[in-house]
mmCIF file of C-alpha atoms and ligand atoms in Angstrom:
data_model
loop_
_atom_site.group_PDB
_atom_site.id
_atom_site.type_symbol
_atom_site.label_atom_id
_atom_site.label_comp_id
_atom_site.label_asym_id
_atom_site.label_seq_id
_atom_site.Cartn_x
_atom_site.Cartn_y
_atom_site.Cartn_z
ATOM 1 C CA MET A 1 0.000 0.000 0.000
ATOM 2 C CA LEU A 2 1.311 3.393 -0.983
ATOM 3 C CA ASN A 3 0.777 6.544 1.015
ATOM 4 C CA ASP A 4 -0.113 9.862 -0.671
ATOM 5 C CA LYS A 5 3.390 11.296 -0.389
ATOM 6 C CA MET A 6 4.884 8.225 -2.044
ATOM 7 C CA ILE A 7 2.282 8.233 -4.842
ATOM 8 C CA GLU A 8 2.933 11.911 -5.565
ATOM 9 C CA SER A 9 6.702 11.382 -5.655
ATOM 10 C CA LEU A 10 6.401 8.327 -7.906
ATOM 11 C CA ASN A 11 4.104 10.275 -10.254
ATOM 12 C CA THR A 12 6.738 13.019 -10.415
ATOM 13 C CA GLN A 13 9.331 10.362 -11.268
ATOM 14 C CA ILE A 14 7.155 9.118 -14.159
ATOM 15 C CA ASN A 15 7.267 12.673 -15.484
ATOM 16 C CA LYS A 16 11.063 12.830 -15.147
ATOM 17 C CA GLU A 17 11.457 9.526 -16.999
ATOM 18 C CA MET A 18 9.095 10.733 -19.743
ATOM 19 C CA TYR A 19 11.177 13.908 -20.026
ATOM 20 C CA SER A 20 14.305 11.741 -20.311
ATOM 21 C CA ALA A 21 12.653 9.838 -23.175
ATOM 22 C CA TYR A 22 11.720 13.120 -24.864
ATOM 23 C CA LEU A 23 15.240 14.538 -24.389
ATOM 24 C CA TYR A 24 16.893 11.487 -25.963
ATOM 25 C CA MET A 25 14.387 11.503 -28.815
ATOM 26 C CA ALA A 26 15.421 15.128 -29.438
ATOM 27 C CA MET A 27 19.087 14.080 -29.395
ATOM 28 C CA SER A 28 18.309 11.255 -31.804
ATOM 29 C CA ALA A 29 16.631 13.704 -34.167
ATOM 30 C CA TYR A 30 19.582 16.081 -33.937
ATOM 31 C CA SER A 31 22.048 13.249 -34.593
ATOM 32 C CA THR A 32 20.148 12.276 -37.737
ATOM 33 C CA TYR A 33 20.112 15.915 -38.801
ATOM 34 C CA ILE A 34 23.914 16.185 -38.592
ATOM 35 C CA GLY A 35 24.422 12.856 -40.405
ATOM 36 C CA LEU A 36 25.314 10.572 -37.483
ATOM 37 C CA LYS A 37 22.887 7.688 -37.846
ATOM 38 C CA GLY A 38 24.682 5.515 -35.292
ATOM 39 C CA PHE A 39 24.345 8.203 -32.629
ATOM 40 C CA ALA A 40 20.714 8.591 -33.676
ATOM 41 C CA ASN A 41 20.211 4.861 -33.136
ATOM 42 C CA TRP A 42 21.874 4.951 -29.704
ATOM 43 C CA PHE A 43 19.657 7.787 -28.523
ATOM 44 C CA MET A 44 16.528 6.151 -29.942
ATOM 45 C CA VAL A 45 17.332 2.964 -27.988
ATOM 46 C CA GLN A 46 17.824 5.174 -24.931
ATOM 47 C CA TYR A 47 14.420 6.743 -25.618
ATOM 48 C CA GLN A 48 12.896 3.244 -25.560
ATOM 49 C CA GLU A 49 14.668 2.423 -22.301
ATOM 50 C CA GLU A 50 13.323 5.583 -20.687
ATOM 51 C CA MET A 51 9.791 4.685 -21.747
ATOM 52 C CA VAL A 52 10.288 1.344 -19.969
ATOM 53 C CA HIS A 53 11.487 3.202 -16.854
ATOM 54 C CA ALA A 54 8.360 5.375 -16.906
ATOM 55 C CA MET A 55 5.984 2.473 -17.574
ATOM 56 C CA LYS A 56 7.408 0.318 -14.790
ATOM 57 C CA ILE A 57 6.472 3.037 -12.275
ATOM 58 C CA TYR A 58 3.102 3.509 -13.991
ATOM 59 C CA ASP A 59 2.371 -0.215 -13.594
ATOM 60 C CA TYR A 60 3.667 -0.248 -10.026
ATOM 61 C CA ILE A 61 1.394 2.604 -8.878
ATOM 62 C CA ASN A 62 -1.590 0.976 -10.617
ATOM 63 C CA GLY A 63 -0.785 -2.417 -9.134
ATOM 64 C CA GLN A 64 -0.618 -0.935 -5.642
ATOM 65 C CA GLY A 65 -4.052 0.671 -6.035
ATOM 66 C CA GLY A 66 -2.695 4.219 -6.340
ATOM 67 C CA GLN A 67 -3.738 6.805 -8.900
ATOM 68 C CA VAL A 68 -1.411 7.630 -11.763
ATOM 69 C CA LYS A 69 -1.494 11.340 -12.597
ATOM 70 C CA LEU A 70 0.315 12.418 -15.727
ATOM 71 C CA MET A 71 1.885 15.868 -15.889
ATOM 72 C CA VAL A 72 3.063 18.246 -18.596
ATOM 73 C CA ILE A 73 6.340 17.164 -20.186
ATOM 74 C CA GLU A 74 8.795 20.037 -20.503
ATOM 75 C CA GLN A 75 10.175 20.850 -23.961
ATOM 76 C CA PRO A 76 13.608 19.243 -24.362
ATOM 77 C CA LEU A 77 16.733 20.954 -25.712
ATOM 78 C CA THR A 78 16.818 20.937 -29.510
ATOM 79 C CA GLU A 79 20.247 22.408 -30.349
ATOM 80 C CA PHE A 80 23.632 20.957 -29.424
ATOM 81 C CA GLU A 81 27.197 22.062 -30.077
ATOM 82 C CA SER A 82 28.604 18.627 -30.907
ATOM 83 C CA PRO A 83 28.203 14.866 -30.214
ATOM 84 C CA LEU A 84 30.369 15.402 -27.097
ATOM 85 C CA ASP A 85 28.049 18.174 -25.954
ATOM 86 C CA MET A 86 25.061 15.794 -26.291
ATOM 87 C CA PHE A 87 26.730 13.125 -24.162
ATOM 88 C CA GLU A 88 27.946 15.607 -21.555
ATOM 89 C CA LYS A 89 24.392 16.915 -21.256
ATOM 90 C CA THR A 90 23.160 13.299 -21.084
ATOM 91 C CA LEU A 91 25.509 12.579 -18.174
ATOM 92 C CA VAL A 92 24.439 15.734 -16.307
ATOM 93 C CA HIS A 93 20.823 14.701 -16.782
ATOM 94 C CA GLU A 94 21.443 11.126 -15.630
ATOM 95 C CA LYS A 95 23.176 12.396 -12.474
ATOM 96 C CA PHE A 96 20.044 14.426 -11.794
ATOM 97 C CA ILE A 97 17.917 11.290 -12.275
ATOM 98 C CA THR A 98 20.208 9.257 -9.993
ATOM 99 C CA LYS A 99 19.779 11.918 -7.283
ATOM 100 C CA SER A 100 16.030 11.787 -7.770
ATOM 101 C CA ILE A 101 15.969 7.971 -7.438
ATOM 102 C CA ASN A 102 18.116 8.174 -4.308
ATOM 103 C CA GLU A 103 15.676 10.670 -2.801
ATOM 104 C CA LEU A 104 12.791 8.304 -3.581
ATOM 105 C CA VAL A 105 14.641 5.498 -1.783
ATOM 106 C CA ASP A 106 15.216 7.837 1.188
ATOM 107 C CA LEU A 107 11.503 8.599 1.248
ATOM 108 C CA ALA A 108 10.523 4.912 1.041
ATOM 109 C CA ILE A 109 12.829 4.175 3.982
ATOM 110 C CA ALA A 110 11.504 7.129 6.000
ATOM 111 C CA GLU A 111 7.920 6.008 5.333
ATOM 112 C CA LYS A 112 8.790 2.367 6.154
ATOM 113 C CA ASP A 113 7.496 1.456 2.679
ATOM 114 C CA HIS A 114 9.534 -1.724 2.178
ATOM 115 C CA ALA A 115 7.790 -2.755 -1.057
ATOM 116 C CA THR A 116 8.626 0.534 -2.763
ATOM 117 C CA ASN A 117 12.161 0.405 -1.443
ATOM 118 C CA ILE A 118 12.621 -3.034 -3.049
ATOM 119 C CA PHE A 119 10.921 -1.841 -6.249
ATOM 120 C CA LEU A 120 13.298 1.126 -6.468
ATOM 121 C CA GLN A 121 16.436 -0.992 -6.147
ATOM 122 C CA TRP A 122 16.068 -1.899 -9.852
ATOM 123 C CA TYR A 123 16.399 1.820 -10.652
ATOM 124 C CA VAL A 124 19.421 2.223 -8.380
ATOM 125 C CA THR A 125 21.207 -0.503 -10.369
ATOM 126 C CA GLU A 126 19.959 0.846 -13.687
ATOM 127 C CA GLN A 127 21.395 4.291 -12.935
ATOM 128 C CA ILE A 128 24.866 2.802 -12.403
ATOM 129 C CA GLU A 129 24.618 1.373 -15.936
ATOM 130 C CA GLU A 130 23.246 4.625 -17.376
ATOM 131 C CA GLU A 131 26.036 6.794 -15.989
ATOM 132 C CA GLY A 132 28.632 4.145 -16.899
ATOM 133 C CA ASN A 133 27.517 4.086 -20.547
ATOM 134 C CA ASP A 134 27.700 7.868 -20.771
ATOM 135 C CA ASN A 135 31.131 8.048 -19.147
ATOM 136 C CA GLU A 136 32.449 5.419 -21.579
ATOM 137 C CA ILE A 137 31.169 7.235 -24.664
ATOM 138 C CA ILE A 138 32.391 10.619 -23.399
ATOM 139 C CA ALA A 139 35.873 9.116 -22.894
ATOM 140 C CA LYS A 140 35.878 7.703 -26.443
ATOM 141 C CA LEU A 141 34.701 11.008 -27.920
ATOM 142 C CA LYS A 142 37.527 12.798 -26.135
ATOM 143 C CA LEU A 143 40.037 10.203 -27.372
ATOM 144 C CA VAL A 144 39.092 10.792 -31.011
ATOM 145 C CA GLY A 145 38.871 14.541 -30.541
ATOM 146 C CA GLY A 146 35.174 14.447 -31.410
ATOM 147 C CA GLU A 147 35.754 14.433 -35.180
ATOM 148 C CA GLY A 148 37.082 12.761 -38.317
ATOM 149 C CA ASN A 149 37.459 9.019 -38.869
ATOM 150 C CA GLY A 150 37.358 8.326 -35.131
ATOM 151 C CA LEU A 151 33.940 9.922 -34.899
ATOM 152 C CA LEU A 152 32.683 7.903 -37.875
ATOM 153 C CA MET A 153 34.009 4.686 -36.307
ATOM 154 C CA LEU A 154 32.235 5.499 -33.059
ATOM 155 C CA ASP A 155 29.098 6.219 -35.074
ATOM 156 C CA LYS A 156 29.342 2.677 -36.502
ATOM 157 C CA GLU A 157 29.752 1.243 -33.011
ATOM 158 C CA LEU A 158 26.721 3.115 -31.658
ATOM 159 C CA ALA A 159 24.694 1.882 -34.638
ATOM 160 C CA MET A 160 24.985 -1.636 -33.161
ATOM 161 C CA ARG A 161 23.051 -0.852 -29.985
ATOM 162 C CA VAL A 162 19.822 -2.830 -29.806
ATOM 163 C CA PHE A 163 16.907 -2.221 -27.467
ATOM 164 C CA THR A 164 16.507 -5.130 -25.061
ATOM 165 C CA PRO A 165 13.127 -5.301 -23.328
ATOM 166 C CA PRO A 166 13.528 -5.599 -19.518
ATOM 167 C CA ALA A 167 12.197 -9.176 -19.223
ATOM 168 C CA ALA A 168 14.750 -10.476 -21.735
ATOM 169 C CA LYS A 169 17.459 -8.426 -19.993
ATOM 170 C CA GLU A 170 16.679 -9.991 -16.605
ATOM 171 C CA VAL A 171 16.725 -13.522 -18.083
ATOM 172 C CA GLN A 172 20.218 -12.851 -19.539
ATOM 173 C CA ALA A 173 21.575 -11.535 -16.224
HETATM 174 FE FE1 OFO B 201 15.562 6.536 -16.577
HETATM 175 O O1 OFO B 201 17.369 6.537 -16.547
HETATM 176 FE FE2 OFO B 201 17.900 7.752 -17.774
HETATM 177 O O2 OFO B 201 16.922 9.145 -17.292
#
């Protein structure tokens, strides 16, 4: 059973995850626009992952008998200076999301809501992966100086990313 404070905070998190999806869709569009289809693919997979993050909370609130309330999704950024700029902004955003998840865990503990605390652990782990991916790509972009053949090779690598639905992901683990 969820209390009102927890429901409100989880609803706010749905909105943040939806914004994440929207932001990465915008980055995907921008990547296509500047001719980097691999980057576009990577961000579109990330968009799909964020939709899963949002829907898991949506299903959780519904399953616990709470009311899902959807909010306005803020307009994402649409202009970027470079592929490195996109990934640096991605990392800043993911750190913000990690902080938000940690605050939700703090709230669940304070409210003695053990079910929500367990539910949120999946997000704690997921955020480690999210920040790790961004750090890795930022390091590679810096190595190649963000341009030329190195950038095109990285574009090819990012073209390989495939969206893995969460159930399949858990079976693999
Ligand atoms: Fe949902 O992890 Fe990114 O934002």
